CSV table of C-alpha atoms and ligand atoms in Angstrom, one decimal:
chain,number,residue,atom,x,y,z
A,1,MET,CA,-116.7,-33.2,152.4
A,2,THR,CA,-119.0,-31.8,155.0
A,3,THR,CA,-118.1,-31.9,158.6
A,4,LEU,CA,-121.0,-32.8,160.9
A,5,PRO,CA,-121.0,-31.9,164.6
A,6,GLN,CA,-119.8,-34.6,167.1
A,7,SER,CA,-122.7,-33.8,169.4
A,8,VAL,CA,-125.9,-31.8,169.4
A,9,ARG,CA,-128.0,-30.2,172.0
A,10,ILE,CA,-131.7,-31.0,172.1
A,11,ARG,CA,-134.5,-29.1,173.8
A,12,GLU,CA,-137.7,-31.1,174.4
A,13,VAL,CA,-140.6,-28.8,173.7
A,14,GLY,CA,-143.5,-31.4,173.9
A,15,PRO,CA,-144.9,-30.2,177.2
A,16,ARG,CA,-145.4,-26.8,175.8
A,17,ASP,CA,-145.6,-26.9,172.0
A,18,GLY,CA,-147.2,-30.3,172.1
A,19,PHE,CA,-149.7,-30.0,175.0
A,20,GLN,CA,-150.9,-26.6,173.9
A,21,ASN,CA,-152.1,-28.0,170.6
A,22,GLU,CA,-154.1,-31.0,171.9
A,23,PRO,CA,-157.8,-30.5,171.6
A,24,GLU,CA,-158.3,-31.9,175.2
A,25,ILE,CA,-156.8,-30.4,178.3
A,26,ILE,CA,-154.3,-32.9,179.8
A,27,PRO,CA,-154.7,-33.3,183.5
A,28,THR,CA,-152.0,-31.4,185.5
A,29,ALA,CA,-150.9,-34.6,187.3
A,30,ASP,CA,-150.2,-36.3,183.9
A,31,LYS,CA,-148.2,-33.2,182.7
A,32,VAL,CA,-146.1,-33.2,185.9
A,33,ARG,CA,-145.4,-37.0,185.6
A,34,LEU,CA,-144.5,-36.7,182.0
A,35,VAL,CA,-142.1,-33.8,182.5
A,36,ASP,CA,-140.5,-35.6,185.4
A,37,GLN,CA,-140.0,-38.7,183.2
A,38,LEU,CA,-138.6,-36.7,180.3
A,39,ALA,CA,-136.2,-35.0,182.7
A,40,ARG,CA,-134.7,-38.4,183.5
A,41,THR,CA,-133.9,-39.5,179.9
A,42,GLY,CA,-130.6,-37.5,179.6
A,43,LEU,CA,-132.4,-34.5,178.0
A,44,GLU,CA,-130.7,-31.4,179.3
A,45,ARG,CA,-133.1,-28.8,178.0
A,46,LEU,CA,-136.8,-29.0,178.6
A,47,GLU,CA,-139.5,-26.4,177.8
A,48,ALA,CA,-142.0,-27.2,180.6
A,49,THR,CA,-144.9,-24.8,180.0
A,50,SER,CA,-145.9,-21.3,179.2
A,51,PHE,CA,-147.3,-18.1,180.9
A,52,VAL,CA,-149.8,-17.2,178.2
A,53,ARG,CA,-153.2,-15.9,179.3
A,54,PRO,CA,-155.4,-18.9,180.4
A,55,ASP,CA,-158.4,-17.7,178.3
A,56,VAL,CA,-156.1,-17.6,175.2
A,57,ILE,CA,-154.6,-21.1,175.7
A,58,PRO,CA,-156.7,-23.0,178.2
A,59,GLN,CA,-154.5,-26.1,177.6
A,60,LEU,CA,-151.7,-24.5,179.5
A,61,ALA,CA,-153.7,-22.5,182.1
A,62,ASP,CA,-152.1,-24.7,184.8
A,63,GLY,CA,-148.6,-23.5,183.8
A,64,PRO,CA,-147.7,-22.1,187.2
A,65,GLU,CA,-148.9,-25.2,189.0
A,66,VAL,CA,-147.0,-27.5,186.6
A,67,LEU,CA,-143.9,-25.4,187.2
A,68,SER,CA,-144.4,-25.6,191.0
A,69,ARG,CA,-144.9,-29.3,191.1
A,70,ILE,CA,-142.3,-30.7,188.6
A,71,ASP,CA,-139.2,-32.4,190.1
A,72,VAL,CA,-136.4,-32.0,187.7
A,73,PRO,CA,-132.7,-32.9,188.2
A,74,ASP,CA,-130.3,-30.0,188.6
A,75,ASP,CA,-128.5,-30.6,185.3
A,76,VAL,CA,-131.8,-30.1,183.3
A,77,SER,CA,-132.4,-26.5,182.3
A,78,VAL,CA,-136.1,-25.7,182.4
A,79,SER,CA,-137.5,-23.2,180.0
A,80,VAL,CA,-140.9,-21.4,180.0
A,81,LEU,CA,-142.5,-19.5,177.1
A,82,ILE,CA,-143.2,-15.8,177.9
A,83,PRO,CA,-145.5,-13.9,175.6
A,84,ASN,CA,-145.3,-10.4,177.2
A,85,GLU,CA,-144.4,-8.5,180.4
A,86,ARG,CA,-147.4,-9.6,182.3
A,87,GLY,CA,-146.4,-13.2,181.6
A,88,LEU,CA,-142.9,-12.5,182.8
A,89,ASP,CA,-144.3,-11.0,186.0
A,90,ASN,CA,-146.3,-14.1,186.7
A,91,ALA,CA,-143.3,-16.4,185.9
A,92,LEU,CA,-140.9,-14.4,188.1
A,93,ALA,CA,-143.1,-15.2,191.1
A,94,LEU,CA,-141.7,-18.7,190.5
A,95,ARG,CA,-138.2,-17.6,189.6
A,96,ASP,CA,-136.4,-20.4,191.4
A,97,ARG,CA,-138.3,-23.0,189.3
A,98,PHE,CA,-136.7,-22.3,185.9
A,99,GLN,CA,-133.5,-21.2,184.3
A,100,GLU,CA,-134.5,-20.0,180.8
A,101,ILE,CA,-137.3,-18.2,179.0
A,102,ASN,CA,-138.2,-18.1,175.4
A,103,VAL,CA,-140.1,-15.4,173.6
A,104,PHE,CA,-141.6,-15.6,170.1
A,105,LEU,CA,-142.9,-13.7,167.2
A,106,SER,CA,-143.3,-14.5,163.5
A,107,ALA,CA,-141.1,-13.2,160.7
A,108,SER,CA,-144.1,-12.5,158.5
A,109,GLU,CA,-146.6,-9.8,159.2
A,110,THR,CA,-149.7,-11.8,158.4
A,111,HIS,CA,-148.8,-14.8,160.6
A,112,ASN,CA,-147.8,-12.5,163.4
A,113,ALA,CA,-151.1,-10.6,163.2
A,114,ARG,CA,-153.1,-13.8,163.2
A,115,ASN,CA,-151.2,-15.3,166.0
A,116,VAL,CA,-150.7,-12.4,168.4
A,117,ASN,CA,-152.7,-9.5,166.8
A,118,ARG,CA,-149.6,-7.2,166.5
A,119,THR,CA,-147.3,-5.9,163.9
A,120,VAL,CA,-143.8,-7.4,163.9
A,121,GLU,CA,-142.5,-4.1,165.1
A,122,GLU,CA,-145.0,-4.0,168.0
A,123,SER,CA,-144.0,-7.5,168.9
A,124,LEU,CA,-140.3,-6.7,168.8
A,125,ALA,CA,-140.7,-3.6,171.0
A,126,GLY,CA,-142.6,-5.6,173.6
A,127,LEU,CA,-140.2,-8.5,173.5
A,128,GLU,CA,-137.2,-6.2,173.9
A,129,ARG,CA,-138.6,-5.1,177.2
A,130,VAL,CA,-139.2,-8.7,178.3
A,131,LEU,CA,-135.7,-9.8,177.3
A,132,GLY,CA,-134.1,-6.8,179.1
A,133,ARG,CA,-136.0,-7.6,182.3
A,134,ALA,CA,-135.4,-11.3,182.1
A,135,ARG,CA,-131.7,-10.8,181.7
A,136,GLU,CA,-131.7,-8.6,184.8
A,137,ALA,CA,-133.4,-11.4,186.6
A,138,GLY,CA,-130.4,-13.7,185.6
A,139,LEU,CA,-132.4,-15.8,183.1
A,140,ARG,CA,-131.0,-17.2,179.9
A,141,CYS,CA,-133.1,-16.1,176.9
A,142,GLU,CA,-134.1,-17.6,173.6
A,143,GLY,CA,-135.9,-15.7,170.9
A,144,VAL,CA,-137.9,-17.9,168.6
A,145,ILE,CA,-138.8,-16.6,165.1
A,146,SER,CA,-141.8,-18.5,163.7
A,147,THR,CA,-142.3,-18.7,159.9
A,148,SER,CA,-138.6,-18.3,159.4
A,149,PHE,CA,-138.6,-20.6,156.3
A,150,GLY,CA,-142.0,-19.6,154.8
A,151,CYS,CA,-145.4,-18.3,155.8
A,152,PRO,CA,-148.7,-20.1,155.0
A,153,TYR,CA,-150.3,-16.7,154.2
A,154,GLU,CA,-147.4,-14.9,152.5
A,155,GLY,CA,-145.3,-17.7,151.0
A,156,HIS,CA,-141.6,-16.9,150.8
A,157,VAL,CA,-140.0,-15.1,153.7
A,158,ALA,CA,-136.7,-13.3,152.9
A,159,PRO,CA,-133.9,-14.7,155.1
A,160,ASP,CA,-132.5,-11.1,155.5
A,161,ARG,CA,-135.8,-10.1,157.1
A,162,VAL,CA,-135.5,-13.1,159.5
A,163,PHE,CA,-131.8,-12.2,160.3
A,164,ALA,CA,-132.8,-8.5,161.0
A,165,ILE,CA,-135.4,-9.7,163.5
A,166,ALA,CA,-132.8,-12.1,165.0
A,167,ARG,CA,-130.3,-9.2,165.4
A,168,ARG,CA,-132.9,-7.1,167.3
A,169,LEU,CA,-133.6,-10.1,169.7
A,170,ALA,CA,-129.9,-10.8,170.2
A,171,GLY,CA,-129.3,-7.1,170.8
A,172,ALA,CA,-132.0,-7.1,173.5
A,173,GLY,CA,-130.4,-10.0,175.3
A,174,ALA,CA,-131.3,-13.2,173.6
A,175,GLN,CA,-128.3,-15.6,173.7
A,176,GLU,CA,-130.0,-18.1,171.5
A,177,ILE,CA,-132.2,-17.6,168.4
A,178,GLY,CA,-134.6,-20.4,167.4
A,179,PHE,CA,-135.7,-20.5,163.8
A,180,GLY,CA,-139.1,-22.1,163.5
A,181,ASP,CA,-140.4,-23.9,160.4
A,182,THR,CA,-143.9,-23.5,161.9
A,183,THR,CA,-145.9,-25.1,159.1
A,184,GLY,CA,-143.3,-27.4,157.6
A,185,MET,CA,-142.5,-25.4,154.5
A,186,ALA,CA,-138.7,-25.7,154.6
A,187,ASN,CA,-136.7,-27.9,152.3
A,188,PRO,CA,-133.1,-29.1,152.9
A,189,VAL,CA,-131.5,-27.0,150.1
A,190,GLN,CA,-133.1,-23.9,151.6
A,191,VAL,CA,-132.1,-24.9,155.2
A,192,ARG,CA,-128.5,-25.5,154.2
A,193,ALA,CA,-128.2,-22.0,152.7
A,194,PHE,CA,-130.2,-20.4,155.6
A,195,PHE,CA,-127.9,-21.6,158.4
A,196,GLU,CA,-124.7,-20.7,156.5
A,197,ASP,CA,-126.0,-17.2,156.0
A,198,ALA,CA,-127.4,-17.0,159.5
A,199,ARG,CA,-124.0,-17.7,161.0
A,200,ILE,CA,-122.5,-14.9,158.9
A,201,ALA,CA,-125.3,-12.5,159.7
A,202,LEU,CA,-125.4,-13.2,163.5
A,203,GLY,CA,-121.8,-14.0,164.3
A,204,ARG,CA,-120.4,-16.6,166.6
A,205,ASP,CA,-121.7,-15.4,170.0
A,206,VAL,CA,-125.4,-16.3,169.4
A,207,GLU,CA,-126.5,-19.9,169.6
A,208,LEU,CA,-128.5,-20.8,166.5
A,209,THR,CA,-131.3,-23.4,167.0
A,210,ALA,CA,-133.5,-25.1,164.5
A,211,HIS,CA,-137.1,-25.8,165.3
A,212,PHE,CA,-138.5,-28.0,162.5
A,213,HIS,CA,-142.0,-29.3,162.0
A,214,ASN,CA,-142.6,-32.5,160.2
A,215,THR,CA,-145.7,-31.3,158.4
A,216,ARG,CA,-144.6,-32.6,155.1
A,217,GLY,CA,-142.2,-35.3,156.3
A,218,GLN,CA,-139.1,-33.3,155.7
A,219,GLY,CA,-138.1,-32.6,159.3
A,220,LEU,CA,-135.2,-34.9,159.6
A,221,ALA,CA,-133.8,-34.1,156.1
A,222,ASN,CA,-133.8,-30.5,157.3
A,223,VAL,CA,-132.0,-31.5,160.5
A,224,LEU,CA,-129.2,-33.1,158.4
A,225,ALA,CA,-129.1,-30.0,156.1
A,226,ALA,CA,-128.8,-27.7,159.1
A,227,MET,CA,-126.0,-29.8,160.6
A,228,GLU,CA,-124.1,-29.6,157.3
A,229,SER,CA,-124.1,-25.8,157.8
A,230,GLY,CA,-122.9,-26.0,161.4
A,231,CYS,CA,-126.1,-26.0,163.3
A,232,ASP,CA,-125.8,-28.2,166.4
A,233,SER,CA,-128.9,-27.2,168.4
A,234,PHE,CA,-132.4,-28.5,167.8
A,235,GLU,CA,-135.9,-28.5,169.3
A,236,SER,CA,-138.3,-31.4,169.0
A,237,SER,CA,-141.2,-33.0,170.7
A,238,PHE,CA,-141.7,-36.5,172.1
A,239,GLY,CA,-144.3,-38.5,170.3
A,240,GLU,CA,-144.2,-35.9,167.4
A,241,LEU,CA,-146.7,-33.8,169.4
A,242,GLY,CA,-147.4,-30.3,168.3
A,243,GLY,CA,-148.8,-28.6,165.3
A,244,CYS,CA,-152.6,-29.2,165.1
A,245,PRO,CA,-154.2,-32.6,165.3
A,246,VAL,CA,-157.0,-31.5,163.0
A,247,PRO,CA,-157.2,-31.5,160.0
A,248,ALA,CA,-155.6,-34.9,159.5
A,249,GLY,CA,-152.1,-34.6,158.2
A,250,ALA,CA,-151.2,-31.4,160.0
A,251,THR,CA,-148.5,-33.1,162.0
A,252,GLY,CA,-146.3,-31.6,164.7
A,253,ASN,CA,-142.7,-31.0,165.6
A,254,ILE,CA,-140.1,-33.6,164.6
A,255,ALA,CA,-140.3,-36.4,167.1
A,256,THR,CA,-137.5,-36.3,169.7
A,257,GLU,CA,-137.1,-40.1,169.5
A,258,ASP,CA,-136.8,-40.1,165.7
A,259,LEU,CA,-134.2,-37.3,166.0
A,260,VAL,CA,-132.2,-39.1,168.7
A,261,SER,CA,-132.4,-42.4,166.8
A,262,MET,CA,-131.1,-40.9,163.6
A,263,LEU,CA,-128.3,-39.0,165.3
A,264,GLU,CA,-127.1,-41.9,167.5
A,265,GLU,CA,-127.1,-44.1,164.4
A,266,MET,CA,-124.9,-41.5,162.7
A,267,GLY,CA,-122.5,-41.5,165.6
A,268,ILE,CA,-123.6,-38.0,166.8
A,269,GLU,CA,-124.0,-37.8,170.6
A,270,THR,CA,-127.2,-36.5,172.0
A,271,GLY,CA,-126.8,-37.6,175.7
A,272,VAL,CA,-130.3,-39.0,175.5
A,273,ALA,CA,-131.1,-42.6,176.4
A,274,LEU,CA,-133.5,-43.7,173.6
A,275,PRO,CA,-135.2,-46.5,175.5
A,276,ALA,CA,-136.1,-44.1,178.3
A,277,LEU,CA,-137.3,-41.6,175.8
A,278,LEU,CA,-139.5,-44.2,174.1
A,279,ASP,CA,-141.0,-45.0,177.5
A,280,CYS,CA,-142.0,-41.3,177.7
A,281,ALA,CA,-143.6,-41.4,174.2
A,282,ARG,CA,-145.5,-44.5,175.2
A,283,ALA,CA,-146.7,-42.8,178.4
A,284,VAL,CA,-148.0,-39.8,176.5
A,285,ARG,CA,-149.7,-42.0,173.9
A,286,GLU,CA,-151.4,-43.7,176.8
A,287,VAL,CA,-152.6,-40.4,178.2
A,288,LEU,CA,-153.8,-39.1,174.9
A,289,GLY,CA,-155.3,-42.4,173.8
A,290,ARG,CA,-154.5,-42.0,170.1
A,291,PRO,CA,-151.7,-43.1,167.7
A,292,LEU,CA,-148.9,-40.6,167.5
A,293,GLY,CA,-146.8,-39.6,164.5
A,294,SER,CA,-143.4,-40.7,165.8
A,295,HIS,CA,-141.8,-43.4,163.6
A,296,THR,CA,-139.4,-44.9,166.2
A,297,LEU,CA,-142.3,-45.2,168.7
A,298,VAL,CA,-143.9,-47.6,166.2
A,299,ALA,CA,-140.8,-49.4,164.8
A,300,GLY,CA,-138.6,-49.4,167.9
A,301,PRO,CA,-134.9,-48.6,167.9
A,302,VAL,CA,-132.7,-49.9,165.0
A,303,ASP,CA,-131.3,-52.7,167.2
A,304,TRP,CA,-134.6,-53.6,168.6
A,305,HIS,CA,-135.9,-57.2,168.4
A,306,GLU,CA,-139.3,-58.4,169.5
A,307,ALA,CA,-138.8,-61.1,172.2
B,401,ZN,ZN1,-143.1,-26.2,167.1
Protein backbone atom coordinates (compact mmCIF):
# COMPACT_ATOMS: atom_id res chain seq x y z
CA MET A 1 0.00 0.00 0.00
CA THR A 2 1.26 3.46 -0.86
CA THR A 3 1.70 6.05 1.87
CA LEU A 4 0.52 9.51 0.90
CA PRO A 5 1.84 12.64 2.60
CA GLN A 6 -0.23 14.06 5.50
CA SER A 7 0.22 17.59 4.26
CA VAL A 8 1.55 19.31 1.14
CA ARG A 9 3.02 22.72 0.34
CA ILE A 10 1.42 24.71 -2.47
CA ARG A 11 2.96 27.65 -4.28
CA GLU A 12 0.43 29.84 -6.08
CA VAL A 13 1.96 30.89 -9.41
CA GLY A 14 -1.05 32.56 -11.09
CA PRO A 15 0.16 36.15 -10.66
CA ARG A 16 3.27 35.26 -12.69
CA ASP A 17 2.67 32.13 -14.79
CA GLY A 18 -0.98 33.09 -15.30
CA PHE A 19 -0.88 36.84 -15.83
CA GLN A 20 2.06 36.62 -18.23
CA ASN A 21 0.05 34.43 -20.58
CA GLU A 22 -3.03 36.63 -20.80
CA PRO A 23 -3.36 38.41 -24.16
CA GLU A 24 -4.39 41.63 -22.41
CA ILE A 25 -2.29 43.47 -19.87
CA ILE A 26 -4.00 43.35 -16.48
CA PRO A 27 -4.04 46.73 -14.69
CA THR A 28 -1.45 46.98 -11.92
CA ALA A 29 -4.08 47.83 -9.29
CA ASP A 30 -5.97 44.61 -10.10
CA LYS A 31 -2.78 42.55 -9.85
CA VAL A 32 -1.96 44.06 -6.46
CA ARG A 33 -5.49 43.49 -5.16
CA LEU A 34 -5.52 39.85 -6.35
CA VAL A 35 -2.10 39.08 -4.85
CA ASP A 36 -3.17 40.63 -1.53
CA GLN A 37 -6.34 38.54 -1.59
CA LEU A 38 -4.47 35.32 -2.43
CA ALA A 39 -2.05 36.02 0.42
CA ARG A 40 -4.98 35.85 2.86
CA THR A 41 -6.28 32.41 1.89
CA GLY A 42 -3.74 30.40 3.89
CA LEU A 43 -1.36 29.99 0.95
CA GLU A 44 2.17 30.27 2.32
CA ARG A 45 4.02 30.49 -0.98
CA LEU A 46 3.20 32.98 -3.68
CA GLU A 47 5.00 33.77 -6.93
CA ALA A 48 4.14 37.44 -7.28
CA THR A 49 5.75 38.54 -10.55
CA SER A 50 8.92 38.40 -12.61
CA PHE A 51 11.87 40.59 -13.56
CA VAL A 52 11.99 39.76 -17.25
CA ARG A 53 12.62 42.49 -19.82
CA PRO A 54 9.44 44.59 -20.32
CA ASP A 55 9.78 44.39 -24.11
CA VAL A 56 9.90 40.58 -23.94
CA ILE A 57 6.90 40.15 -21.61
CA PRO A 58 4.92 43.41 -21.50
CA GLN A 59 2.25 41.67 -19.38
CA LEU A 60 4.66 41.78 -16.42
CA ALA A 61 6.43 45.06 -17.19
CA ASP A 62 5.00 46.44 -13.93
CA GLY A 63 6.73 43.74 -11.85
CA PRO A 64 8.70 46.19 -9.68
CA GLU A 65 5.58 48.26 -9.03
CA VAL A 66 3.49 45.20 -8.13
CA LEU A 67 6.21 44.04 -5.78
CA SER A 68 6.44 47.47 -4.15
CA ARG A 69 2.70 47.80 -3.64
CA ILE A 70 1.55 44.37 -2.48
CA ASP A 71 0.72 43.97 1.20
CA VAL A 72 1.39 40.37 2.16
CA PRO A 73 1.29 38.84 5.69
CA ASP A 74 4.68 37.91 7.16
CA ASP A 75 4.05 34.17 7.02
CA VAL A 76 3.67 34.23 3.22
CA SER A 77 6.89 33.69 1.32
CA VAL A 78 6.94 35.83 -1.83
CA SER A 79 8.86 34.57 -4.84
CA VAL A 80 9.88 36.37 -8.04
CA LEU A 81 11.08 34.90 -11.31
CA ILE A 82 14.59 35.96 -12.30
CA PRO A 83 15.74 35.31 -15.90
CA ASN A 84 19.33 36.56 -15.66
CA GLU A 85 21.80 38.71 -13.72
CA ARG A 86 20.29 41.97 -14.89
CA GLY A 87 16.89 40.80 -13.64
CA LEU A 88 18.51 39.94 -10.31
CA ASP A 89 20.08 43.41 -10.07
CA ASN A 90 16.67 44.99 -10.66
CA ALA A 91 15.01 42.72 -8.08
CA LEU A 92 17.69 43.33 -5.47
CA ALA A 93 16.76 47.02 -5.51
CA LEU A 94 13.56 45.76 -3.79
CA ARG A 95 15.31 43.13 -1.67
CA ASP A 96 13.09 43.56 1.39
CA ARG A 97 9.93 42.86 -0.64
CA PHE A 98 10.51 39.15 -1.33
CA GLN A 99 12.09 36.04 0.19
CA GLU A 100 12.60 33.64 -2.72
CA ILE A 101 13.62 33.68 -6.35
CA ASN A 102 13.10 31.12 -9.04
CA VAL A 103 15.17 30.65 -12.16
CA PHE A 104 14.20 28.53 -15.12
CA LEU A 105 15.45 26.73 -18.18
CA SER A 106 14.18 23.87 -20.34
CA ALA A 107 15.50 20.34 -20.26
CA SER A 108 15.29 20.06 -24.05
CA GLU A 109 17.55 22.10 -26.36
CA THR A 110 14.85 23.07 -28.86
CA HIS A 111 12.41 24.36 -26.27
CA ASN A 112 15.17 26.27 -24.47
CA ALA A 113 16.35 27.82 -27.74
CA ARG A 114 12.82 28.90 -28.68
CA ASN A 115 12.11 30.22 -25.20
CA VAL A 116 15.33 32.03 -24.26
CA ASN A 117 17.49 31.72 -27.41
CA ARG A 118 20.30 29.90 -25.60
CA THR A 119 21.70 26.40 -25.39
CA VAL A 120 20.97 24.53 -22.17
CA GLU A 121 24.65 24.86 -21.24
CA GLU A 122 24.59 28.63 -21.81
CA SER A 123 21.46 28.91 -19.66
CA LEU A 124 23.00 26.81 -16.89
CA ALA A 125 26.19 28.88 -16.83
CA GLY A 126 24.18 32.11 -16.48
CA LEU A 127 21.81 30.70 -13.87
CA GLU A 128 24.68 29.37 -11.77
CA ARG A 129 25.90 32.95 -11.43
CA VAL A 130 22.39 34.18 -10.58
CA LEU A 131 21.93 31.47 -7.94
CA GLY A 132 25.32 32.17 -6.35
CA ARG A 133 24.59 35.87 -6.02
CA ALA A 134 21.02 35.29 -4.81
CA ARG A 135 22.24 32.98 -2.06
CA GLU A 136 24.79 35.60 -1.02
CA ALA A 137 21.87 38.03 -0.73
CA GLY A 138 20.16 35.58 1.64
CA LEU A 139 17.44 34.54 -0.78
CA ARG A 140 15.92 31.09 -0.98
CA CYS A 141 16.26 29.68 -4.50
CA GLU A 142 14.22 27.38 -6.70
CA GLY A 143 15.37 26.12 -10.08
CA VAL A 144 12.52 25.25 -12.42
CA ILE A 145 13.16 22.83 -15.28
CA SER A 146 10.60 23.16 -18.07
CA THR A 147 9.78 20.25 -20.41
CA SER A 148 10.91 17.80 -17.69
CA PHE A 149 8.35 15.23 -18.82
CA GLY A 150 8.41 15.78 -22.57
CA CYS A 151 9.09 18.44 -25.18
CA PRO A 152 6.60 19.56 -27.83
CA TYR A 153 9.47 19.77 -30.36
CA GLU A 154 11.65 16.82 -29.36
CA GLY A 155 9.19 14.41 -27.74
CA HIS A 156 10.64 12.18 -25.02
CA VAL A 157 13.09 13.81 -22.59
CA ALA A 158 15.34 11.36 -20.74
CA PRO A 159 14.90 11.71 -16.94
CA ASP A 160 18.65 11.31 -16.44
CA ARG A 161 19.17 14.44 -18.51
CA VAL A 162 16.66 16.31 -16.30
CA PHE A 163 18.34 15.06 -13.13
CA ALA A 164 21.78 16.13 -14.38
CA ILE A 165 20.45 19.66 -14.92
CA ALA A 166 18.80 19.54 -11.47
CA ARG A 167 22.12 18.56 -9.86
CA ARG A 168 23.85 21.52 -11.50
CA LEU A 169 21.16 23.91 -10.18
CA ALA A 170 21.28 22.35 -6.70
CA GLY A 171 25.07 22.54 -6.71
CA ALA A 172 24.85 26.24 -7.55
CA GLY A 173 22.56 26.95 -4.60
CA ALA A 174 18.99 25.96 -5.48
CA GLN A 175 17.37 24.41 -2.39
CA GLU A 176 14.30 23.45 -4.40
CA ILE A 177 13.92 22.03 -7.90
CA GLY A 178 10.61 22.43 -9.73
CA PHE A 179 9.89 19.98 -12.52
CA GLY A 180 7.61 21.53 -15.11
CA ASP A 181 5.24 19.63 -17.38
CA THR A 182 5.12 22.72 -19.53
CA THR A 183 2.82 21.50 -22.28
CA GLY A 184 0.93 18.80 -20.40
CA MET A 185 2.70 15.74 -21.79
CA ALA A 186 3.19 13.80 -18.53
CA ASN A 187 1.14 10.76 -17.58
CA PRO A 188 0.74 9.27 -14.09
CA VAL A 189 2.81 6.13 -14.70
CA GLN A 190 5.68 8.25 -15.99
CA VAL A 191 5.33 10.73 -13.09
CA ARG A 192 5.37 7.99 -10.45
CA ALA A 193 8.63 6.57 -11.80
CA PHE A 194 10.10 10.05 -12.33
CA PHE A 195 9.75 11.22 -8.71
CA GLU A 196 11.00 7.91 -7.32
CA ASP A 197 14.12 8.22 -9.46
CA ALA A 198 14.47 11.96 -8.80
CA ARG A 199 14.68 11.37 -5.05
CA ILE A 200 17.41 8.80 -5.57
CA ALA A 201 19.27 11.03 -8.04
CA LEU A 202 19.06 14.20 -5.94
CA GLY A 203 19.11 12.96 -2.36
CA ARG A 204 17.09 14.14 0.63
CA ASP A 205 18.40 17.70 0.97
CA VAL A 206 16.73 19.16 -2.12
CA GLU A 207 13.02 19.94 -2.09
CA LEU A 208 11.33 18.41 -5.13
CA THR A 209 8.34 20.29 -6.50
CA ALA A 210 5.91 19.29 -9.23
CA HIS A 211 4.59 21.93 -11.64
CA PHE A 212 1.88 20.30 -13.73
CA HIS A 213 -0.14 21.81 -16.52
CA ASN A 214 -3.63 20.56 -17.24
CA THR A 215 -3.32 20.77 -21.01
CA ARG A 216 -4.72 17.27 -21.50
CA GLY A 217 -6.74 17.04 -18.29
CA GLN A 218 -4.19 14.83 -16.54
CA GLY A 219 -2.89 17.36 -14.04
CA LEU A 220 -4.55 16.04 -10.88
CA ALA A 221 -3.90 12.40 -11.82
CA ASN A 222 -0.25 13.40 -12.07
CA VAL A 223 -0.43 15.04 -8.63
CA LEU A 224 -1.65 11.77 -7.10
CA ALA A 225 1.10 9.83 -8.89
CA ALA A 226 3.75 12.27 -7.66
CA MET A 227 2.48 12.00 -4.07
CA GLU A 228 2.63 8.22 -4.32
CA SER A 229 6.35 8.66 -4.96
CA GLY A 230 6.84 10.99 -2.00
CA CYS A 231 6.44 14.39 -3.65
CA ASP A 232 4.72 16.82 -1.27
CA SER A 233 5.29 20.17 -2.95
CA PHE A 234 3.22 21.54 -5.83
CA GLU A 235 2.77 24.66 -7.92
CA SER A 236 -0.61 25.65 -9.31
CA SER A 237 -2.55 28.63 -10.53
CA PHE A 238 -5.85 30.04 -9.31
CA GLY A 239 -8.58 29.89 -11.95
CA GLU A 240 -6.38 27.46 -13.95
CA LEU A 241 -4.64 30.48 -15.45
CA GLY A 242 -1.44 30.00 -17.39
CA GLY A 243 -0.44 28.28 -20.57
CA CYS A 244 -1.80 30.05 -23.61
CA PRO A 245 -5.43 31.10 -24.02
CA VAL A 246 -5.16 30.62 -27.79
CA PRO A 247 -5.62 28.25 -29.52
CA ALA A 248 -8.65 26.95 -27.68
CA GLY A 249 -7.80 23.92 -25.57
CA ALA A 250 -4.28 25.04 -24.64
CA THR A 251 -5.15 25.26 -20.96
CA GLY A 252 -2.98 26.38 -18.09
CA ASN A 253 -1.55 25.12 -14.85
CA ILE A 254 -3.66 22.88 -12.67
CA ALA A 255 -6.14 25.07 -10.81
CA THR A 256 -5.16 25.73 -7.19
CA GLU A 257 -8.79 25.39 -6.08
CA ASP A 258 -9.12 21.99 -7.83
CA LEU A 259 -5.86 20.88 -6.16
CA VAL A 260 -6.95 22.10 -2.71
CA SER A 261 -10.42 20.56 -3.12
CA MET A 262 -9.01 17.16 -4.06
CA LEU A 263 -6.37 17.11 -1.34
CA GLU A 264 -8.72 18.25 1.43
CA GLU A 265 -11.29 15.61 0.38
CA MET A 266 -8.46 13.05 0.63
CA GLY A 267 -7.63 14.23 4.16
CA ILE A 268 -4.34 15.82 3.11
CA GLU A 269 -3.70 19.21 4.70
CA THR A 270 -2.97 22.21 2.51
CA GLY A 271 -3.49 25.04 5.00
CA VAL A 272 -5.62 26.82 2.38
CA ALA A 273 -9.20 27.91 3.01
CA LEU A 274 -11.07 26.79 -0.11
CA PRO A 275 -13.94 29.34 0.13
CA ALA A 276 -11.43 32.21 0.33
CA LEU A 277 -9.50 30.78 -2.60
CA LEU A 278 -12.70 30.49 -4.64
CA ASP A 279 -13.36 34.16 -3.93
CA CYS A 280 -9.95 34.90 -5.50
CA ALA A 281 -10.77 32.81 -8.57
CA ARG A 282 -14.11 34.63 -8.93
CA ALA A 283 -12.32 37.94 -8.60
CA VAL A 284 -9.84 37.15 -11.37
CA ARG A 285 -12.64 35.81 -13.58
CA GLU A 286 -14.31 39.19 -13.11
CA VAL A 287 -11.11 41.02 -14.08
CA LEU A 288 -10.50 38.86 -17.16
CA GLY A 289 -14.14 38.76 -18.20
CA ARG A 290 -14.06 35.23 -19.55
CA PRO A 291 -14.85 31.71 -18.28
CA LEU A 292 -11.88 29.97 -16.63
CA GLY A 293 -10.80 26.32 -16.74
CA SER A 294 -11.11 25.66 -13.00
CA HIS A 295 -13.66 22.93 -12.26
CA THR A 296 -14.26 23.79 -8.61
CA LEU A 297 -14.91 27.40 -9.55
CA VAL A 298 -17.86 26.17 -11.64
CA ALA A 299 -19.11 23.34 -9.42
CA GLY A 300 -18.34 24.74 -5.95
CA PRO A 301 -16.80 22.74 -3.09
CA VAL A 302 -17.96 19.15 -2.57
CA ASP A 303 -20.12 20.14 0.41
CA TRP A 304 -21.55 23.18 -1.35
CA HIS A 305 -25.28 23.65 -1.65
CA GLU A 306 -27.04 26.38 -3.54
CA ALA A 307 -29.17 28.41 -1.14
ZN1 LIG B 1 3.24 26.72 -15.50
